[in-house]
């Protein structure tokens, strides 16, 4: 009995000595344990989260991750090629917590919104370059979810902004007083058209150089409706050269409607609303030439403008026209401010149509927009405070809160 | 008599000077146009040059091209037309020369209809002029213009072969080694957009970089007017930014000092050449603004005197 | 009904649908599809635009009204480019299909279309753009007047940026060491400070306002509150 025990002890000691000698030479890291693969929630498919138990950082350098090849990949590749495909290397600790994200997995041939059944395997790379054995994960399928979680912040913002606009529309309908500050540029519309009528010179309206897909063009065309109505009432000639065919068509409809609205359908002249060219500077050359020859008494620039803004505004200034501009192109605002009598800056321009209509519903929507602005200011303040505190304590809870907040807002 | 007239003259002189200065405020704008023509034309004729010191944005752009491994695949989008070529062509020339000097494989494309011609010109005047070894389909390719604005970028983030089955001349891209294996934008290490407006560098940041932030570096080349819209993205979402002629001149200096050209290259000195007229034109603008203010003050004085 | 109610319903339905579609991976690409439809519509509408262009200019020429010579030039240019592009005059055959004349690129520099582009169109557009230098000078002369404190601040900023954007900035203040406490007085530093902090902050504020304005305008259109873009029945 004693002999048997002694023999077993001797064998164990020898084996331990051999193992430790081996370890000293190769330092093979331990194989990963608890490798679990799960579908990434709230994504568009093709992503999987991988978790494993992380070893001590001194033992391993990184984790090597491979996945099983899909049937289509095996069919396409050469015979006897590897059934495993390397997908990523990860810092070893990344397997903890939420897990390591594997993205851009190939979609299944049968269903583009999910992957085939996949198995992942993970091995550790030791500090001296030795690889551990691989450990397989469970089988997993990366499925697309109905809602993209990364857009949650945007969805919440959308609901808040639209909600505040709708809330104020309802409040305005219910009789709540809606006070909007006076916008000098819009109050000057009547004066400008009146002056043109007195001088017997035309009114020029330029609805920008973009198509109807640009919201600024839509805003410009809605303002055109008001300008055209006043021009019809004053019996002033309104000219609208356009840069896009569809804009021409929309402008004709709008001006015609304005003439009907003013009770003077007979004064509508379709020939005054023309398509010139899609080419930016060709269009500008035409409009500038027209200004110099016809000398309009009032010029309106309402829409999306680029480098042509100053050429138009300076020519208008040279012929002595009253000029009112409006655009949401931030880079062109300084030029309009310098060369025009009045400029609608960004949101003023977009609110102009509602302001001019004078309808309670539409004025309420401007008030709602202001509420949205208040929400934006609060979000900025919270973000600034969080980011500032996080800068002083990069490892603390505030840093995590700051990162989570940024992540929620889509950044 | 003499004494009286002198006294009158002394009394009138400040009045006349003031009236003259006030009159400047209403000077015919054609005089301003003429002075601007001279301010730009004379330095061009005299070939005025001034030393440029590279700024942080030009250095960042240079470092972005240097930091990717030699022979990387890069995408250059020419998002401008002849109207803004004066500002953007010099930086396009320098960037293409820089990429070729690093032996990067270059894919040319355009989101503006006339951008393709701008890219063709750069290929002819710079790429093939200084790097005869570049072979079409292997070292560079011209994808040409594709309609769809930012939609083109969005589709390229997931499917390049679907979006571009052929090059600009209709030859199959699947047979060209440079792009045969490029499935989506992650196949590139670097994206450069020379941008005069929409669509341009801003859209490349929003839709390409925003989708895969770590896959590639993005560098923008912008006109002076548009830069305010790109500044918020630099340096986090846009690793480099070249602003107008000044940016091009600084970048040219960096590129040509590290990679001297094999022969004289005015195309790689365009930026620096154009900085001479720019300096004089800017000085003229400052002078005009000062004059305008002197005229305003003189005009106020006259009104005050009348009162 | 046809000209007001139905367009409003189409707008409301497609607007709400596309906003909701943006948040699901299954429907994100719908907006691109719709954009494709719009491009088709715009291409068809171009015929309308071209027709209008021809009608207006033909009328001017036939009536010999003021400016009829310009109209004639427009018509001739239109016809020439139409023929050059459609019939691919002077194109070099595609190397992959040397026998198929129409496979050549109509925009290549050897073609008539390419020649007009390179030697007429390109210089003309560059000229129009270059006019900005003159207009900027005259606008600056007229507008930059030190009328109040805000205008003086604007003027000072303009001086700094104008000087810093040239070698003049380095010439005047380049001697101040970058690591000294007076480095902020260097024109290049001041320009970076102005553009990266002051201008960017202001621009962001304007951009946020514009984004909210776009949301509110879109909502007014989708809800049918703003109908001014529609014609009368």
XYZ file of N, CA and C in Angstrom, chain C residues 77-89 113:
42
model
N -26.765 77.421 -79.284
C -25.913 76.652 -78.356
C -26.636 75.387 -77.916
N -27.919 75.538 -77.596
C -28.737 74.399 -77.161
C -28.721 73.311 -78.244
N -28.986 73.734 -79.465
C -29.055 72.768 -80.574
C -27.700 72.103 -80.794
N -26.627 72.878 -80.744
C -25.291 72.330 -80.998
C -24.932 71.279 -79.952
N -25.135 71.606 -78.681
C -24.767 70.656 -77.621
C -25.653 69.414 -77.664
N -26.905 69.610 -78.041
C -27.846 68.488 -78.159
C -27.335 67.504 -79.211
N -26.929 68.048 -80.349
C -26.446 67.200 -81.450
C -25.110 66.558 -81.071
N -24.189 67.348 -80.526
C -22.873 66.810 -80.134
C -23.013 65.650 -79.147
N -23.895 65.836 -78.169
C -24.053 64.817 -77.130
C -24.800 63.608 -77.621
N -25.903 63.847 -78.335
C -26.761 62.730 -78.752
C -26.090 61.867 -79.816
N -25.427 62.510 -80.762
C -24.801 61.740 -81.855
C -23.327 61.456 -81.616
N -22.853 61.840 -80.449
C -21.475 61.545 -80.050
C -20.474 61.950 -81.133
N -20.576 63.177 -81.564
C -19.706 63.657 -82.645
C -18.250 63.629 -82.186
N -18.301 67.451 -77.861
C -18.914 67.802 -76.578
C -17.820 68.158 -75.559
